[in-house]
Coordinates of C-alpha atoms and ligand atoms in Angstrom, one line a residue:
A1 CA -10.0 -137.3 -19.4
G2 CA -9.8 -137.3 -16.0
G3 CA -9.8 -134.5 -13.4
T4 CA -10.3 -130.8 -13.1
F5 CA -9.3 -129.2 -16.5
V6 CA -7.9 -126.0 -16.6
P7 CA -6.2 -124.4 -20.2
A8 CA -2.6 -124.1 -18.5
V9 CA -0.9 -125.4 -15.3
V10 CA 3.1 -123.8 -14.4
I11 CA 3.9 -126.1 -11.6
G12 CA 6.1 -124.1 -8.5
T13 CA 6.0 -120.0 -7.9
G14 CA 9.8 -119.5 -8.1
Y15 CA 11.3 -117.2 -10.6
G16 CA 10.4 -119.3 -13.9
A17 CA 7.2 -119.9 -12.7
A18 CA 5.9 -116.6 -12.4
V19 CA 7.2 -115.0 -15.4
S20 CA 5.3 -117.6 -17.1
A21 CA 2.4 -117.3 -15.6
L22 CA 2.3 -113.6 -15.9
R23 CA 2.8 -113.7 -19.6
L24 CA 0.0 -116.3 -19.8
G25 CA -2.4 -114.1 -17.6
E26 CA -1.3 -111.0 -19.6
A27 CA -2.1 -113.3 -23.4
G28 CA -5.1 -113.7 -21.8
V29 CA -4.8 -117.6 -21.2
S30 CA -6.5 -119.3 -17.4
T31 CA -3.8 -120.2 -15.8
L32 CA -3.2 -122.2 -12.6
M33 CA -0.1 -121.9 -9.9
L34 CA 0.3 -125.3 -7.6
E35 CA 2.9 -124.5 -5.2
M36 CA 3.7 -126.7 -2.4
G37 CA 4.6 -124.2 0.0
Q38 CA 2.6 -121.8 1.9
L39 CA 1.5 -117.9 1.0
W40 CA 3.8 -116.0 3.8
N41 CA 1.4 -113.0 4.6
Q42 CA 0.1 -113.7 7.8
A43 CA 1.2 -113.0 11.0
G44 CA 2.1 -115.5 13.5
P45 CA 1.7 -114.9 17.3
D46 CA 5.0 -112.5 17.5
G47 CA 3.4 -109.9 14.9
N48 CA 5.3 -111.5 12.5
V49 CA 4.9 -113.2 9.2
F50 CA 8.7 -114.8 9.2
S51 CA 10.5 -115.6 12.6
G52 CA 14.0 -113.9 12.2
M53 CA 17.5 -115.7 11.3
L54 CA 18.8 -115.8 15.7
K55 CA 16.0 -116.9 16.8
P56 CA 14.6 -119.8 14.2
D57 CA 11.5 -121.2 15.0
K58 CA 8.9 -124.0 13.0
R59 CA 8.0 -120.9 10.1
S60 CA 11.9 -121.8 9.4
S61 CA 11.8 -125.1 7.8
W62 CA 10.5 -127.1 5.9
F63 CA 9.5 -130.4 7.6
K64 CA 12.5 -130.9 10.0
T65 CA 12.8 -131.1 13.8
R66 CA 15.6 -129.2 14.1
T67 CA 17.0 -126.0 11.9
E68 CA 19.5 -127.0 9.8
A69 CA 21.9 -123.2 9.8
P70 CA 24.2 -123.0 6.6
L71 CA 27.0 -121.2 9.2
G72 CA 26.0 -124.4 11.7
S73 CA 28.4 -123.6 13.9
F74 CA 30.8 -121.1 16.0
L75 CA 34.2 -121.8 17.6
W76 CA 32.7 -124.9 16.4
L77 CA 29.7 -124.8 18.9
D78 CA 26.3 -125.6 17.7
L79 CA 24.8 -121.9 18.6
A80 CA 22.4 -121.2 15.8
N81 CA 20.1 -123.8 15.7
R82 CA 17.1 -124.8 17.1
D83 CA 14.8 -127.6 17.8
I84 CA 11.5 -127.4 16.1
D85 CA 8.6 -128.9 15.2
P86 CA 7.9 -129.9 11.6
Y87 CA 5.9 -127.4 9.4
A88 CA 5.9 -125.7 6.2
G89 CA 8.1 -123.8 7.2
V90 CA 10.0 -121.3 4.2
L91 CA 13.6 -122.7 3.8
D92 CA 14.5 -126.4 2.8
R93 CA 17.6 -128.0 2.9
V94 CA 17.6 -131.6 0.7
N95 CA 20.4 -133.4 1.8
F96 CA 21.6 -135.9 -0.7
D97 CA 24.7 -137.8 0.1
Q98 CA 27.5 -135.5 -0.5
M99 CA 25.7 -132.4 -1.5
S100 CA 22.6 -130.1 0.0
V101 CA 20.9 -127.9 -1.8
Y102 CA 19.0 -124.8 -0.2
V103 CA 15.7 -124.2 -1.4
G104 CA 12.7 -122.0 -0.6
R105 CA 8.9 -123.3 -0.1
G106 CA 6.2 -120.9 -0.7
V107 CA 5.0 -118.5 -2.9
G108 CA 7.9 -117.0 -4.5
G109 CA 9.9 -119.6 -3.8
G110 CA 13.8 -118.8 -3.9
S111 CA 12.8 -115.1 -3.9
L112 CA 11.6 -115.7 -0.5
V113 CA 14.6 -117.1 1.3
N114 CA 17.1 -115.2 -1.0
G115 CA 20.1 -112.4 -0.5
G116 CA 18.3 -110.3 -3.2
M117 CA 21.4 -110.5 -5.3
A118 CA 20.3 -109.2 -8.9
V119 CA 23.6 -109.7 -11.1
T120 CA 22.7 -109.7 -14.6
P121 CA 26.2 -112.1 -15.9
R122 CA 29.2 -111.0 -18.2
R123 CA 28.1 -111.4 -21.7
S124 CA 31.1 -113.3 -22.1
Y125 CA 30.5 -116.2 -19.8
F126 CA 26.9 -116.2 -20.6
E127 CA 27.7 -117.1 -24.4
E128 CA 30.1 -119.5 -23.5
V129 CA 27.6 -120.6 -20.9
L130 CA 24.8 -120.7 -23.4
P131 CA 25.7 -120.1 -26.9
Q132 CA 22.7 -121.4 -28.9
V133 CA 20.9 -118.7 -27.7
D134 CA 21.0 -115.3 -29.2
A135 CA 23.0 -112.9 -27.0
A136 CA 21.9 -109.4 -28.2
E137 CA 18.5 -109.5 -27.7
M138 CA 19.3 -111.1 -24.2
Y139 CA 21.3 -107.9 -23.7
D140 CA 19.0 -105.2 -25.5
R141 CA 15.4 -106.9 -23.9
Y142 CA 15.1 -109.7 -21.9
F143 CA 17.5 -109.1 -18.9
P144 CA 16.4 -104.9 -18.7
R145 CA 13.1 -107.0 -18.7
A146 CA 13.6 -109.0 -15.8
N147 CA 15.7 -106.6 -14.0
S148 CA 13.1 -103.8 -14.1
T149 CA 9.8 -106.2 -13.3
L150 CA 12.3 -107.4 -10.7
R151 CA 12.5 -104.3 -9.3
V152 CA 16.2 -104.3 -9.0
G153 CA 18.2 -101.7 -7.9
N154 CA 21.7 -99.7 -6.7
I155 CA 22.7 -98.9 -3.3
D156 CA 23.3 -95.1 -2.5
K157 CA 27.3 -95.3 -2.8
N158 CA 27.4 -92.1 -0.2
W159 CA 25.2 -93.8 1.8
F160 CA 27.2 -96.9 1.7
E161 CA 30.3 -95.2 2.5
Q162 CA 29.6 -94.2 6.0
T163 CA 26.9 -96.2 7.5
E164 CA 27.8 -98.2 10.0
W165 CA 26.0 -101.1 8.7
Y166 CA 28.4 -102.0 5.8
K167 CA 31.5 -101.6 8.0
F168 CA 32.1 -105.1 6.8
A169 CA 32.3 -104.6 3.5
R170 CA 34.3 -101.5 3.6
V171 CA 36.9 -103.5 5.4
S172 CA 36.5 -107.0 3.2
R173 CA 36.5 -104.4 -0.2
E174 CA 40.2 -102.7 1.6
Q175 CA 41.8 -106.4 2.3
A176 CA 40.8 -106.9 -1.4
A177 CA 42.2 -104.1 -2.6
K178 CA 45.6 -105.0 -0.6
A179 CA 46.0 -108.6 -2.7
G180 CA 45.1 -106.0 -6.0
L181 CA 41.7 -107.2 -6.8
K182 CA 38.2 -104.9 -7.8
T183 CA 35.5 -105.1 -5.5
T184 CA 31.8 -104.0 -7.4
F185 CA 28.6 -102.9 -6.0
V186 CA 26.1 -105.2 -6.3
P187 CA 22.1 -104.4 -7.5
N188 CA 19.4 -105.8 -5.1
V189 CA 15.5 -106.2 -5.2
Y190 CA 16.0 -104.8 -1.5
D191 CA 14.3 -101.2 -1.5
W192 CA 17.4 -99.3 -0.6
D193 CA 15.2 -96.5 0.8
Y194 CA 13.3 -98.6 3.3
M195 CA 17.0 -99.7 4.3
R196 CA 18.0 -96.4 4.8
R197 CA 14.7 -95.5 7.2
E198 CA 15.8 -98.6 8.7
A199 CA 19.0 -97.1 9.4
D200 CA 17.0 -93.7 10.9
G201 CA 15.2 -95.9 12.8
S202 CA 11.6 -94.4 10.9
V203 CA 10.3 -98.0 9.8
P204 CA 10.6 -101.5 11.4
K205 CA 13.6 -103.5 10.7
S206 CA 14.6 -106.5 8.5
A207 CA 17.6 -106.5 6.7
L208 CA 19.1 -104.1 9.7
A209 CA 17.4 -107.0 12.0
A210 CA 19.5 -110.0 10.6
E211 CA 17.2 -111.3 8.5
V212 CA 17.2 -112.8 5.2
I213 CA 17.4 -117.1 4.7
Y214 CA 14.6 -117.3 6.6
G215 CA 12.3 -114.8 5.4
N216 CA 12.7 -110.8 5.1
N217 CA 9.6 -109.6 7.4
H218 CA 9.8 -106.3 5.3
G219 CA 11.6 -104.2 2.6
K220 CA 12.5 -107.2 0.0
V221 CA 10.8 -107.4 -3.2
S222 CA 10.3 -110.6 -3.5
L223 CA 7.6 -112.2 -6.5
D224 CA 4.9 -112.2 -4.7
K225 CA 5.3 -108.6 -4.7
S226 CA 6.8 -107.6 -8.0
Y227 CA 5.9 -110.8 -11.1
L228 CA 3.4 -112.1 -8.7
A229 CA 1.3 -109.4 -7.9
A230 CA 0.9 -108.3 -11.2
A231 CA 0.0 -112.1 -12.6
L232 CA -2.9 -112.2 -10.2
G233 CA -3.3 -108.5 -11.5
T234 CA -4.1 -109.8 -14.7
G235 CA -7.4 -112.0 -13.3
K236 CA -6.3 -115.1 -15.1
V237 CA -4.2 -116.2 -12.9
T238 CA -5.2 -118.0 -9.3
I239 CA -2.6 -119.9 -7.1
E240 CA -3.4 -122.7 -4.9
T241 CA -0.5 -123.2 -1.5
L242 CA 0.1 -126.5 -0.3
H243 CA -0.5 -128.5 -3.2
Q244 CA 2.4 -130.6 -4.0
V245 CA 2.3 -132.2 -8.1
K246 CA 3.3 -136.0 -7.3
T247 CA 3.3 -137.0 -10.8
I248 CA 2.5 -136.2 -14.5
R249 CA 1.2 -138.5 -17.5
Q250 CA 0.0 -137.5 -21.0
Q251 CA -3.6 -139.2 -21.7
K252 CA -5.2 -139.9 -25.3
D253 CA -5.8 -136.4 -26.3
G254 CA -2.8 -134.8 -25.5
T255 CA -4.0 -132.9 -22.8
Y256 CA -1.4 -134.0 -19.2
L257 CA -3.3 -135.0 -16.2
L258 CA -1.4 -134.0 -12.2
T259 CA -1.8 -135.8 -9.5
V260 CA -1.6 -133.4 -6.8
E261 CA -1.2 -133.8 -2.9
Q262 CA -2.8 -130.9 -1.0
K263 CA -1.6 -130.8 2.7
D264 CA -2.5 -128.9 5.7
A265 CA 0.7 -127.3 6.8
D266 CA 1.3 -129.4 9.4
G267 CA 2.5 -132.3 6.8
K268 CA -1.2 -134.0 6.8
L269 CA -3.0 -135.2 3.9
L270 CA -6.7 -133.2 3.2
A271 CA -6.8 -134.7 -0.4
T272 CA -5.1 -136.3 -3.3
K273 CA -6.8 -134.4 -6.5
E274 CA -6.3 -134.7 -10.4
I275 CA -5.7 -131.5 -12.5
S276 CA -5.7 -131.7 -16.0
C277 CA -4.3 -129.3 -18.4
R278 CA -3.7 -128.4 -22.4
H279 CA -0.2 -126.3 -22.0
L280 CA 2.1 -127.3 -19.1
F281 CA 4.5 -126.0 -17.3
L282 CA 7.4 -126.6 -14.8
G283 CA 9.2 -124.2 -12.9
A284 CA 9.4 -126.1 -9.6
G285 CA 13.4 -125.2 -9.7
S286 CA 16.6 -127.0 -10.7
L287 CA 15.4 -130.1 -8.1
G288 CA 11.5 -129.9 -8.4
S289 CA 11.3 -130.0 -12.3
T290 CA 14.0 -132.0 -12.8
E291 CA 12.5 -135.0 -10.6
L292 CA 8.8 -134.5 -12.0
L293 CA 10.5 -135.6 -14.9
L294 CA 12.6 -138.0 -14.0
R295 CA 10.1 -139.8 -12.2
A296 CA 7.6 -139.6 -15.1
R297 CA 10.3 -141.3 -17.6
E298 CA 11.5 -143.7 -15.5
T299 CA 8.1 -145.0 -14.1
G300 CA 6.6 -145.2 -17.9
A301 CA 4.4 -142.5 -17.5
L302 CA 5.8 -139.9 -20.0
P303 CA 8.8 -142.6 -21.9
N304 CA 9.7 -140.7 -24.4
L305 CA 11.9 -138.1 -22.5
S306 CA 14.7 -137.9 -23.3
S307 CA 18.9 -139.5 -21.5
E308 CA 19.4 -135.8 -20.8
I309 CA 16.9 -135.0 -18.2
G310 CA 18.7 -135.5 -15.2
A311 CA 22.0 -134.3 -16.5
G312 CA 24.1 -131.3 -16.4
W313 CA 23.9 -129.9 -13.3
G314 CA 25.9 -128.0 -11.0
P315 CA 26.1 -126.0 -7.4
N316 CA 27.3 -123.0 -9.7
G317 CA 30.9 -123.5 -8.1
N318 CA 29.5 -121.8 -4.8
I319 CA 32.0 -122.5 -2.1
M320 CA 31.5 -120.6 1.5
T321 CA 34.5 -119.5 3.6
A322 CA 35.7 -117.1 6.1
R323 CA 38.6 -115.0 7.0
A324 CA 39.8 -114.1 10.6
N325 CA 40.4 -110.5 10.8
H326 CA 42.9 -108.9 13.6
M327 CA 41.9 -107.3 16.7
W328 CA 42.0 -104.1 15.5
N329 CA 40.3 -103.6 12.5
P330 CA 36.5 -105.2 13.3
T331 CA 33.8 -106.0 11.2
G332 CA 31.4 -103.9 13.4
T333 CA 28.6 -105.8 15.3
N334 CA 26.1 -104.1 13.1
Q335 CA 25.7 -105.7 9.8
S336 CA 23.1 -105.2 7.2
S337 CA 22.3 -109.2 6.3
I338 CA 21.7 -107.8 2.4
P339 CA 25.3 -108.1 0.5
A340 CA 26.3 -105.1 -1.4
L341 CA 29.8 -106.0 -2.6
G342 CA 31.1 -108.4 -4.7
I343 CA 35.0 -109.1 -5.1
D344 CA 35.5 -109.0 -9.0
D345 CA 38.3 -111.4 -10.5
W346 CA 36.1 -113.6 -12.9
D347 CA 38.5 -112.5 -15.8
N348 CA 41.9 -113.9 -14.0
P349 CA 42.2 -117.0 -16.0
D350 CA 43.4 -119.4 -14.1
A351 CA 40.8 -119.2 -11.6
P352 CA 37.8 -117.2 -12.2
V353 CA 35.9 -116.3 -9.0
F354 CA 33.1 -113.7 -8.2
A355 CA 32.7 -113.5 -4.7
E356 CA 29.9 -112.1 -2.9
I357 CA 31.3 -110.3 0.6
A358 CA 28.7 -111.6 3.1
P359 CA 27.6 -110.4 6.2
M360 CA 27.4 -112.1 9.5
P361 CA 24.9 -110.3 11.4
A362 CA 25.3 -111.7 14.8
G363 CA 25.0 -108.9 16.5
L364 CA 28.1 -108.9 18.3
E365 CA 31.9 -108.7 17.0
T366 CA 32.7 -111.5 15.2
W367 CA 35.8 -110.3 13.2
V368 CA 34.7 -112.6 10.9
S369 CA 35.2 -111.9 7.2
L370 CA 32.7 -114.0 5.1
Y371 CA 32.2 -114.6 1.3
L372 CA 30.1 -116.8 -0.8
A373 CA 32.4 -117.5 -3.6
I374 CA 31.0 -118.6 -7.1
T375 CA 33.7 -120.2 -9.4
K376 CA 33.8 -122.1 -12.3
N377 CA 33.8 -125.4 -11.7
P378 CA 33.2 -127.8 -15.4
Q379 CA 32.5 -130.9 -13.1
R380 CA 28.3 -132.0 -13.3
G381 CA 26.2 -134.1 -11.4
T382 CA 23.3 -136.5 -12.6
F383 CA 20.5 -137.1 -11.0
V384 CA 18.6 -140.4 -10.9
Y385 CA 15.1 -142.0 -9.6
D386 CA 15.2 -143.7 -6.8
A387 CA 12.3 -145.6 -6.6
A388 CA 12.1 -147.3 -3.3
K389 CA 11.9 -143.9 -2.4
D390 CA 10.3 -142.6 -5.2
R391 CA 12.7 -139.4 -5.1
A392 CA 15.4 -137.8 -7.1
D393 CA 18.4 -138.5 -6.2
L394 CA 22.3 -136.6 -6.3
R395 CA 25.4 -138.7 -8.0
W396 CA 27.8 -136.0 -7.3
T397 CA 30.7 -136.4 -5.0
R398 CA 32.9 -134.2 -2.9
E399 CA 36.0 -135.0 -4.9
Q400 CA 34.0 -133.1 -8.0
N401 CA 34.3 -129.8 -5.6
A402 CA 37.6 -129.9 -5.8
P403 CA 38.2 -127.2 -8.8
A404 CA 36.0 -124.7 -7.1
V405 CA 37.8 -125.1 -3.8
A406 CA 40.9 -124.3 -5.3
A407 CA 40.1 -121.5 -7.3
A408 CA 38.3 -119.7 -4.1
K409 CA 41.8 -121.0 -2.3
S410 CA 43.9 -119.3 -4.7
L411 CA 41.9 -116.0 -4.2
F412 CA 41.7 -116.0 -0.8
D413 CA 45.2 -117.0 0.2
R414 CA 45.9 -113.6 -1.9
I415 CA 43.9 -111.8 0.3
N416 CA 45.3 -113.2 3.7
K417 CA 49.0 -113.1 2.5
A418 CA 48.3 -109.3 1.9
N419 CA 46.7 -108.8 5.3
T420 CA 48.7 -111.5 6.9
T421 CA 45.3 -113.1 8.1
I422 CA 44.2 -116.7 8.2
Y423 CA 41.1 -118.7 7.5
R424 CA 38.6 -119.3 10.7
Y425 CA 37.7 -123.3 10.9
D426 CA 34.9 -123.2 12.8
L427 CA 32.1 -122.2 11.0
F428 CA 30.8 -124.9 8.8
G429 CA 30.3 -127.7 11.4
K430 CA 32.4 -130.0 14.1
Q431 CA 35.4 -131.2 12.1
L432 CA 38.5 -128.3 10.6
K433 CA 36.7 -126.6 7.9
A434 CA 38.2 -123.2 5.8
F435 CA 35.3 -124.6 3.2
A436 CA 32.7 -124.8 3.1
D437 CA 32.2 -127.6 -0.4
D438 CA 28.8 -129.4 0.4
F439 CA 26.3 -127.2 0.0
C440 CA 24.9 -124.7 -2.1
Y441 CA 22.3 -121.8 -2.8
H442 CA 22.7 -121.8 -6.6
P443 CA 21.7 -125.3 -8.2
L444 CA 21.3 -125.2 -11.7
G445 CA 20.4 -127.8 -14.5
G446 CA 19.1 -130.9 -14.7
A447 CA 17.0 -130.4 -17.7
V448 CA 19.3 -128.0 -19.7
L449 CA 18.6 -125.7 -22.7
G450 CA 19.2 -127.5 -26.2
K451 CA 19.6 -130.7 -24.6
A452 CA 16.3 -132.1 -22.8
T453 CA 14.2 -129.2 -24.1
D454 CA 14.9 -127.4 -27.2
N455 CA 16.0 -124.0 -27.2
Y456 CA 13.1 -122.8 -25.9
G457 CA 12.3 -125.2 -23.0
R458 CA 10.4 -127.1 -24.7
V459 CA 10.2 -130.6 -23.5
N460 CA 12.1 -133.1 -26.0
G461 CA 9.6 -136.0 -27.0
Y462 CA 6.4 -134.1 -25.9
K463 CA 4.3 -131.3 -27.0
N464 CA 2.9 -128.1 -24.6
L465 CA 5.4 -129.4 -22.2
Y466 CA 7.9 -127.0 -21.0
V467 CA 11.0 -126.2 -18.1
T468 CA 10.7 -122.8 -17.3
D469 CA 13.6 -122.3 -14.1
G470 CA 17.1 -123.4 -13.1
A471 CA 16.9 -126.5 -14.3
L472 CA 17.4 -125.9 -18.0
I473 CA 20.7 -123.6 -17.0
P474 CA 24.0 -126.1 -17.3
G475 CA 25.0 -126.1 -13.9
S476 CA 27.4 -122.4 -13.7
I477 CA 26.1 -119.0 -14.4
G478 CA 29.4 -117.1 -13.2
V479 CA 27.1 -114.8 -10.4
N480 CA 24.3 -115.4 -8.1
P481 CA 21.5 -116.5 -10.8
F482 CA 18.0 -115.7 -10.3
V483 CA 18.2 -112.8 -12.9
T484 CA 19.1 -114.9 -15.7
I485 CA 16.4 -117.6 -14.8
T486 CA 13.8 -114.4 -15.2
A487 CA 15.1 -113.1 -18.2
L488 CA 15.3 -116.4 -20.2
A489 CA 12.1 -117.7 -18.7
E490 CA 10.8 -114.4 -20.6
R491 CA 12.4 -115.0 -23.9
N492 CA 11.3 -118.8 -23.9
I493 CA 7.7 -117.6 -22.6
E494 CA 7.2 -114.9 -25.3
R495 CA 8.0 -117.8 -28.1
V496 CA 6.0 -120.4 -26.7
I497 CA 3.0 -117.6 -26.2
K498 CA 3.1 -116.8 -30.0
Q499 CA 3.7 -119.6 -31.5
D500 CA 2.3 -122.6 -28.9
V501 CA -0.8 -121.0 -27.2
V502 CA -2.4 -118.5 -29.1
A503 CA -1.5 -119.6 -32.4
K504 CA -3.6 -122.2 -31.8
Ligands
FDA601 P1 12.6 -121.7 -7.3 O1 13.5 -122.9 -6.5 O2 12.7 -120.5 -6.8 O3 11.3 -122.0 -7.5 C1 10.4 -123.6 -7.5 C2 9.1 -123.5 -6.6 O4 8.6 -124.4 -6.7 C3 9.3 -123.7 -5.0 O5 8.2 -122.3 -4.4 C4 9.1 -125.2 -4.6 O6 8.5 -125.3 -3.3 C5 8.5 -125.3 -5.6 N1 7.9 -126.5 -5.6 C6 8.9 -127.5 -6.2 N2 8.9 -128.8 -6.7 C7 7.3 -128.6 -6.3 C8 6.2 -129.5 -6.7 N3 6.5 -131.0 -6.7 N4 4.7 -129.4 -6.5 C9 4.4 -128.0 -6.3 N5 5.3 -126.8 -6.1 C10 7.0 -127.4 -6.4 N6 20.4 -116.8 -6.3 C11 20.4 -114.6 -7.1 O7 20.8 -114.9 -7.9 N7 21.0 -113.3 -5.6 C12 20.9 -113.9 -4.3 O8 21.1 -113.3 -3.5 C13 20.5 -115.5 -3.6 N8 20.6 -116.1 -2.9 C14 20.0 -116.8 -2.3 C15 20.2 -117.2 -0.9 C16 19.8 -118.3 -0.6 C17 19.8 -118.9 0.8 C18 19.1 -119.4 -1.7 C19 18.8 -120.6 -0.8 C20 19.0 -119.3 -2.7 C21 19.8 -118.1 -3.3 N9 19.7 -117.8 -4.5 C22 20.3 -115.9 -5.0 C23 19.4 -118.6 -5.5 C24 17.9 -118.6 -6.1 O9 17.2 -118.1 -5.2 C25 17.9 -119.6 -7.1 O10 18.8 -119.3 -7.9 C26 16.5 -119.3 -8.1 O11 15.4 -119.3 -6.1 C27 15.7 -120.5 -8.4 O12 14.9 -119.9 -9.3 P2 13.6 -121.2 -9.9 O13 12.6 -120.6 -10.6 O14 14.2 -122.0 -11.0 O15 12.6 -122.3 -8.7

């Protein structure tokens, strides 16, 4: 057997990976985590770890020459983006032909860049999406475990009602109510008490300083402060950063051998390493885990992988849209970057929609109400291996997003009608466009539970090989996904440690 041997390797440091590493560490298993991004704990020359959203620098983006913000334009002007040097920054936009996918890079994965919205899905929809999973066990045990370990909290409703920072959300709530739609408060991993102190001026601002997609310098309980801190605290888990796993193969004795590239933050190759392990956990996210498995199947390294690898991908029905408010109905110059409310029309049988009321913290009045709609789109994409580029390509067409656009449109048409307002067409690039249907924040699927794996994430065709992350969920979960990814990982790793790791 080649390379340095460790009992367990976890690839990635996002939700599925962090859960698996913590529980392996607690069980006494020496575990190595390999993360292609950086550890974000060192201040740059400006005294901050992350660059903000309004003046992004190279820390914002994963090897780009120009930032690629989701809201690229305002009045069709490219105001938000900046030229930057290629660097191992925290947010990546993976551009496929007809769909772009935003993902986090660094210790904590998506938790570093996301909005922290921590939503437990409606039980009936969870049962519809993953019918083979015991829902009672999930809702009694694993969702509560995920929520408490992630440190999910709720906003103080009295404060919400009076603070200028959530005027934008109250305006959208009132407009939704005029159309007969109900809104709901959304829990978050952002420390709400810290946010109130930001508003008082007693601590440095983060959510109230327009920080989110390029990292929060304060306030957010990302995975490095919750699951990963606890994992390191077991004394059994170590993390190697700027280490990207390129290939996986199995050796004669059943152990796995990984080829890993170590780079510096400017992208210079420092070393190519071989690491072997007995138990291998893939937590590289829907895109990353699927790509590693596809490459292994198509290059013959793991020939017994099933044809289900690469299938069942979806963007969780994500559609971004924005409405233009009347001059007498401003949304406020001060907006918290952390969403607090959602419009919940998921029980509408014709077009279920859960729409996050998103801020647009531009530091000036925009008269814009922005939303990230989560819709129920049955269309699925497929990853295929592109041998020439040695990468996974996504087969997904714009037309496949038409059902999602139609659902979002039916909801926001109602709101516009009730408020005599219209859409904004200038926010999503150079063309006239009211619905952003070409990017997503919630990639799900590619190695679906019960299809590419057994009912606990064990990859079909191989022993001691597991998928732990968003790749397991078949394309849709109806709400923001990280609580579900975390809870499912909790359920799976408990079984795997008991039956496959400790029992041996
Ligand atoms: P995740 O993507 O978190 O982690 C994968 C990790 O593996 C990354 O750190 C990556 O660098 C690493 N990796 C990949 N390939 C590798 C390789 N070959 N070798 C080594 N490392 C590798 N969700 C939610 O519930 N509420 C919200 O408010 C939001 N908001 C939001 C905003 C934005 C801007 C984004 C981009 C996303 C969200 N999300 C969200 C989505 C959420 O962040 C996402 O669903 C989870 O992070 C997915 O968790 P995973 O464990 O699947 O992988």
